CSV table of C-alpha atoms in Angstrom, one decimal:
chain,number,residue,atom,x,y,z
A,1,MET,CA,0.1,0.2,0.0
A,2,ARG,CA,2.6,2.2,0.6
A,3,LEU,CA,4.4,1.7,-2.7
A,4,ILE,CA,1.6,2.8,-4.6
A,5,ALA,CA,1.2,5.8,-2.3
A,6,ILE,CA,4.7,6.6,-3.3
A,7,ALA,CA,4.3,5.9,-6.8
A,8,GLY,CA,2.1,8.9,-6.9
A,9,LEU,CA,4.4,11.0,-5.4
A,10,ALA,CA,5.9,13.2,-8.2
A,11,ALA,CA,2.5,13.9,-9.9
A,12,ALA,CA,0.8,14.9,-6.4
A,13,THR,CA,4.2,16.8,-5.3
A,14,ILE,CA,3.7,19.0,-8.4
A,15,ALA,CA,-0.2,19.6,-8.3
A,16,ALA,CA,0.1,20.3,-4.8
A,17,THR,CA,2.8,23.1,-5.3
A,18,ALA,CA,1.1,24.4,-8.4
A,19,GLY,CA,-2.3,24.6,-7.0
A,20,ALA,CA,-0.6,26.2,-3.3
A,21,ALA,CA,1.1,29.0,-5.7
A,22,ALA,CA,-2.5,29.6,-8.0
A,23,ALA,CA,-4.0,29.9,-4.5
A,24,ARG,CA,-1.7,32.6,-3.2
A,25,GLU,CA,-1.8,34.4,-6.3
A,26,ARG,CA,-5.4,35.0,-5.8
A,27,GLU,CA,-5.2,35.6,-1.9
A,28,PRO,CA,-2.6,38.3,-0.9
A,29,ARG,CA,-3.7,41.6,0.1
A,30,VAL,CA,-0.8,42.8,-2.0
A,31,VAL,CA,0.2,42.3,-5.7
A,32,ILE,CA,2.8,43.7,-7.6
A,33,LYS,CA,2.6,41.9,-11.2
A,34,ASP,CA,3.8,42.6,-14.5
A,35,ALA,CA,6.5,45.3,-13.1
A,36,VAL,CA,10.1,46.4,-12.9
A,37,ALA,CA,10.4,48.3,-9.6
A,38,ARG,CA,12.7,48.0,-6.2
A,39,VAL,CA,10.0,47.4,-3.3
A,40,THR,CA,10.2,48.1,0.4
A,41,VAL,CA,7.1,46.6,2.4
A,42,ILE,CA,7.0,48.2,5.9
A,43,PRO,CA,4.8,46.3,8.4
A,44,GLN,CA,3.2,48.7,10.7
A,45,ASP,CA,0.4,48.3,13.4
A,46,ARG,CA,-2.5,49.0,11.3
A,47,SER,CA,-5.1,47.2,9.0
A,48,ASP,CA,-5.2,49.0,5.9
A,49,VAL,CA,-2.4,49.1,3.0
A,50,GLN,CA,-0.5,51.8,1.5
A,51,VAL,CA,1.2,52.3,-1.3
A,52,VAL,CA,4.0,55.4,-2.0
A,53,ILE,CA,5.6,55.4,-5.5
A,54,LYS,CA,8.9,57.5,-4.3
A,55,SER,CA,10.4,57.5,-7.7
A,56,HIS,CA,9.2,57.1,-11.0
A,57,ASP,CA,10.5,56.6,-14.7
A,58,SER,CA,7.8,57.4,-17.6
A,59,ARG,CA,9.2,54.2,-19.1
A,60,LEU,CA,7.7,51.7,-16.4
A,61,ASN,CA,4.6,53.5,-15.3
A,62,LEU,CA,2.9,51.8,-12.4
A,63,LYS,CA,-1.0,51.8,-12.0
A,64,VAL,CA,-2.3,51.0,-8.1
A,65,GLU,CA,-6.1,50.2,-7.6
A,66,LYS,CA,-7.9,49.0,-5.0
A,67,LYS,CA,-10.0,46.0,-5.7
A,68,GLY,CA,-11.8,44.6,-2.6
A,69,VAL,CA,-9.3,44.4,0.4
A,70,ARG,CA,-6.7,43.9,-2.1
A,71,THR,CA,-4.3,46.1,-3.4
A,72,ILE,CA,-2.8,46.0,-6.9
A,73,VAL,CA,0.4,47.3,-8.1
A,74,ASP,CA,0.4,46.7,-12.0
A,75,GLY,CA,3.0,47.9,-14.4
A,76,GLY,CA,1.6,46.7,-17.4
A,77,LEU,CA,4.4,44.7,-18.9
A,78,LYS,CA,2.6,41.8,-19.9
A,79,TRP,CA,2.7,39.1,-23.0
A,80,ASN,CA,6.5,38.2,-21.8
A,81,ARG,CA,7.5,41.9,-22.4
A,82,ILE,CA,10.3,41.2,-19.0
A,83,ARG,CA,13.1,39.1,-21.0
A,84,ASN,CA,15.7,38.6,-18.6
A,85,CYS,CA,16.9,39.5,-15.1
A,86,ARG,CA,20.4,40.2,-13.8
A,87,GLY,CA,22.2,40.8,-10.6
A,88,THR,CA,20.7,42.0,-7.0
A,89,HIS,CA,19.7,45.0,-5.3
A,90,ASP,CA,22.2,47.7,-6.8
A,91,THR,CA,23.7,45.6,-9.3
A,92,ALA,CA,20.2,44.4,-10.7
A,93,SER,CA,18.8,45.1,-14.0
A,94,ALA,CA,16.4,43.4,-16.3
A,95,ASP,CA,15.5,43.4,-20.3
A,96,ILE,CA,12.7,44.8,-21.3
A,97,ARG,CA,11.4,44.4,-24.9
A,98,ASP,CA,10.7,47.5,-26.9
A,99,LEU,CA,12.6,49.7,-24.0
A,100,GLY,CA,16.0,47.5,-23.8
A,101,THR,CA,18.0,47.4,-20.2
A,102,VAL,CA,17.0,49.1,-17.6
A,103,GLN,CA,19.4,49.5,-14.6
A,104,TRP,CA,18.3,49.1,-10.8
A,105,LYS,CA,18.9,53.0,-10.4
A,106,ASP,CA,16.2,53.6,-13.1
A,107,MET,CA,13.7,51.3,-11.3
A,108,PRO,CA,10.6,52.5,-10.1
A,109,GLU,CA,10.8,52.7,-5.8
A,110,VAL,CA,7.8,51.7,-3.9
A,111,VAL,CA,7.2,51.8,-0.5
A,112,ILE,CA,4.1,49.7,1.1
A,113,TYR,CA,2.8,49.9,4.6
A,114,THR,CA,1.0,46.6,5.5
A,115,PRO,CA,-0.5,45.2,8.9
A,116,ARG,CA,2.0,42.9,10.6
A,117,ASP,CA,0.6,39.9,8.9
A,118,VAL,CA,2.0,40.7,5.7
A,119,GLU,CA,0.4,39.0,2.5
A,120,VAL,CA,2.5,39.6,-0.7
A,121,GLY,CA,2.7,38.1,-4.4
A,122,ALA,CA,4.9,39.6,-6.8
A,123,SER,CA,5.5,38.8,-10.5
A,124,GLY,CA,7.7,40.1,-13.4
A,125,ALA,CA,11.2,41.7,-12.2
A,126,VAL,CA,10.6,43.1,-9.1
A,127,TRP,CA,13.3,43.1,-6.0
A,128,GLY,CA,12.1,43.9,-2.6
A,129,TYR,CA,12.5,43.9,0.8
A,130,ILE,CA,9.8,42.8,3.8
A,131,GLY,CA,10.7,44.1,7.1
A,132,ARG,CA,9.7,42.4,10.5
A,133,ALA,CA,6.5,40.7,10.7
A,134,ASN,CA,4.1,38.4,12.7
A,135,SER,CA,3.7,36.4,9.6
A,136,VAL,CA,4.3,36.6,5.9
A,137,GLU,CA,2.5,35.0,3.4
A,138,PHE,CA,4.8,35.6,0.0
A,139,SER,CA,4.5,34.5,-3.2
A,140,ASN,CA,7.2,35.4,-6.1
A,141,ALA,CA,6.3,34.3,-9.9
A,142,GLY,CA,9.2,36.6,-11.2
A,143,CYS,CA,12.8,37.0,-11.6
A,144,GLY,CA,13.7,39.3,-8.8
A,145,ASP,CA,15.2,38.4,-5.5
A,146,TRP,CA,13.5,39.3,-2.2
A,147,THR,CA,15.0,39.6,1.3
A,148,ILE,CA,12.4,39.0,4.4
A,149,GLY,CA,13.3,40.1,7.9
A,150,ASN,CA,12.9,38.0,10.9
A,151,VAL,CA,9.1,36.5,11.3
A,152,THR,CA,7.4,35.8,14.4
A,153,GLY,CA,5.3,33.3,13.5
A,154,GLU,CA,5.3,31.0,10.1
A,155,LEU,CA,6.4,32.3,7.0
A,156,ASP,CA,4.5,30.8,4.3
A,157,ILE,CA,6.4,30.8,0.7
A,158,SER,CA,5.8,29.8,-2.9
A,159,GLN,CA,8.4,30.3,-5.2
A,160,ALA,CA,7.7,29.4,-8.8
A,161,GLY,CA,10.5,31.6,-10.5
A,162,SER,CA,13.9,32.3,-10.6
A,163,GLY,CA,14.3,35.0,-8.0
A,164,ASP,CA,15.8,33.9,-4.8
A,165,VAL,CA,14.7,34.6,-1.2
A,166,LEU,CA,16.8,35.3,2.0
A,167,ALA,CA,15.2,35.2,5.2
A,168,GLY,CA,15.9,35.7,8.6
A,169,ASN,CA,14.5,33.6,11.8
A,170,VAL,CA,11.3,32.3,11.4
A,171,GLY,CA,8.7,30.9,13.8
A,172,GLY,CA,7.6,28.1,11.0
A,173,LEU,CA,8.1,27.4,7.8
A,174,ASP,CA,5.8,26.1,4.8
A,175,LEU,CA,7.8,26.6,1.5
A,176,SER,CA,6.8,25.5,-2.0
A,177,VAL,CA,9.1,25.8,-4.6
A,178,ALA,CA,8.2,25.1,-8.4
A,179,GLY,CA,10.8,27.0,-10.1
A,180,SER,CA,14.5,27.8,-10.3
A,181,GLY,CA,14.8,30.4,-7.3
A,182,ASP,CA,16.9,29.4,-3.8
A,183,THR,CA,15.2,30.2,-0.5
A,184,ARG,CA,18.1,30.4,2.4
A,185,LEU,CA,17.0,31.0,5.9
A,186,LYS,CA,18.4,31.6,9.6
A,187,ALA,CA,16.9,29.5,12.2
A,188,VAL,CA,13.7,28.0,11.8
A,189,THR,CA,12.3,27.5,15.6
A,190,GLY,CA,8.9,25.6,14.8
A,191,LYS,CA,8.1,23.4,12.1
A,192,ALA,CA,9.3,23.3,8.8
A,193,ASP,CA,7.5,21.7,5.5
A,194,ILE,CA,9.0,22.1,2.2
A,195,SER,CA,7.7,20.8,-1.1
A,196,ILE,CA,10.0,20.7,-4.3
A,197,ALA,CA,9.1,20.0,-7.7
A,198,GLY,CA,11.8,22.6,-9.3
A,199,SER,CA,15.3,23.0,-8.9
A,200,GLY,CA,15.2,25.6,-6.6
A,201,ASN,CA,17.4,24.6,-3.2
A,202,VAL,CA,16.5,25.1,0.3
A,203,ILE,CA,19.1,26.1,2.9
A,204,MET,CA,18.7,26.4,6.6
A,205,THR,CA,21.1,27.7,9.4
A,206,SER,CA,19.2,25.2,12.1
A,207,LEU,CA,16.1,23.9,12.8
A,208,ASN,CA,14.1,22.9,15.6
A,209,GLY,CA,10.8,21.6,15.1
A,210,ASP,CA,9.5,18.5,12.9
A,211,LEU,CA,10.5,18.5,9.3
A,212,ASP,CA,8.5,17.6,6.1
A,213,VAL,CA,10.0,17.4,2.7
A,214,SER,CA,8.8,16.0,-0.2
A,215,ILE,CA,11.0,16.1,-3.4
A,216,ALA,CA,10.0,15.6,-7.0
A,217,GLY,CA,12.5,17.7,-8.7
A,218,SER,CA,16.2,18.3,-8.5
A,219,GLY,CA,16.6,20.9,-5.9
A,220,ASP,CA,18.0,20.0,-2.6
A,221,VAL,CA,17.6,20.6,1.2
A,222,ARG,CA,20.8,21.8,3.5
A,223,ILE,CA,20.4,22.4,7.4
A,224,PHE,CA,23.0,22.9,9.1
A,225,GLY,CA,22.1,22.1,12.5
A,226,GLY,CA,19.1,21.7,15.3
A,227,ARG,CA,17.1,18.9,16.4
A,228,ALA,CA,13.4,17.4,14.6
A,229,PRO,CA,11.5,15.3,16.5
A,230,SER,CA,10.1,13.6,13.4
A,231,LEU,CA,11.7,13.6,10.5
A,232,GLU,CA,9.4,12.8,7.3
A,233,VAL,CA,10.6,12.3,3.9
A,234,ALA,CA,9.6,11.5,0.3
A,235,VAL,CA,11.5,11.7,-2.3
A,236,ALA,CA,10.6,11.1,-5.9
A,237,GLY,CA,13.2,13.2,-8.1
A,238,SER,CA,17.1,13.6,-7.8
A,239,GLY,CA,17.1,16.2,-4.8
A,240,ASP,CA,18.7,15.7,-1.6
A,241,ILE,CA,18.1,16.2,1.7
A,242,ARG,CA,21.0,16.7,4.5
A,243,PHE,CA,20.1,17.6,8.0
A,244,ALA,CA,23.7,17.9,10.3
A,245,GLY,CA,21.4,17.5,13.7
A,246,GLU,CA,19.3,14.8,15.4
A,247,ALA,CA,15.9,13.5,14.7
A,248,THR,CA,14.3,11.3,16.7
A,249,LYS,CA,11.9,9.3,14.4
A,250,VAL,CA,12.9,9.3,10.5
A,251,ASP,CA,10.4,8.1,8.0
A,252,ALA,CA,11.7,8.1,4.4
A,253,SER,CA,10.1,7.0,1.1
A,254,PHE,CA,12.4,7.1,-1.9
A,255,LEU,CA,11.0,6.5,-5.5
A,256,GLY,CA,14.0,8.5,-7.0
A,257,SER,CA,17.7,9.0,-7.0
A,258,GLY,CA,17.8,11.4,-3.8
A,259,ASP,CA,19.3,10.5,-0.6
A,260,LEU,CA,18.8,11.5,2.8
A,261,TRP,CA,22.0,12.2,5.3
A,262,VAL,CA,21.3,12.6,8.9
A,263,THR,CA,23.9,13.3,12.1
A,264,LYS,CA,22.4,11.1,14.2
A,265,ALA,CA,19.1,9.4,14.0
A,266,GLY,CA,16.8,7.4,16.5
A,267,SER,CA,14.2,5.1,14.8
A,268,VAL,CA,14.2,4.8,11.3
A,269,ASP,CA,11.7,3.3,8.7
A,270,LYS,CA,12.5,3.5,5.1
A,271,THR,CA,10.5,2.4,2.1
A,272,THR,CA,13.0,2.2,-1.4
A,273,ILE,CA,11.5,1.5,-5.2
A,274,GLY,CA,14.5,3.6,-6.7
A,275,SER,CA,18.1,4.2,-5.5
A,276,GLY,CA,17.8,6.7,-3.1
A,277,ALA,CA,19.4,5.7,0.6
A,278,ILE,CA,19.7,7.1,4.1
A,279,HIS,CA,22.7,7.7,5.5
A,280,VAL,CA,23.2,8.1,9.1
A,281,GLY,CA,26.6,9.4,10.6
A,282,PRO,CA,28.5,12.9,10.1
A,283,PHE,CA,28.8,14.4,6.5
A,284,ASP,CA,30.3,17.1,5.1
A,285,MET,CA,28.0,19.8,3.4
A,286,LYS,CA,28.9,22.9,1.2
A,287,ARG,CA,27.3,26.0,2.5
A,288,ASP,CA,26.9,28.0,-0.8
């Protein structure tokens, strides 16, 4: 019965990740779409959302509109006009059909004031920063990089593009990766639920909570320390999981070639169809 269950893992993981990304695209209170921009999100003790466009570029007009409880910042760059992103922060640039290359200094600068429970979705070539918050729901379907400050509660991320995310300390993590963007975090002090159907990697300084990982792509998970009372792994792709910490209980299913490394483990339950394996004991791990 268990073999049948993991045989459908690849399709299930991809469908779940795509579904989560689509749902988050509908739900955020703030959406930045089809845009080239530099965005700063400032969480405050407030219930509304305020958008301030601090600098403009006549070639890149941003339209701000309200639809119910949602605030939409629309750059109007549809039909694949955004061709490429390069660099990060002050070295960033984007290639736009009919406009050429837009450098960081020429990108519109947007400041968004939100409640402390942040909900933001971005697409296009948007580079952004989200300040410290109670909770964050963030979806990125574009090619720009984002930095997220410390989050007291859960950080919920949907990565469907090529942009990277760098986050601080968070109380819990729910992460879906369907693109090539990497996600790097500091300490996660609660449960981490990670689904990878793309090539993006997940790198975490430490975890102290349950860990649930599903991989149907080639992206890897690397965690450099901590303790997981429960470690559940389902691998149907080539991605590896490396946890340089202690897991009290390990439950792993392998349909693909990806492996699991854990420094110390209590009970271990394994089901294997592919070539994937569990390695318990010290191991080397790259940080880049």
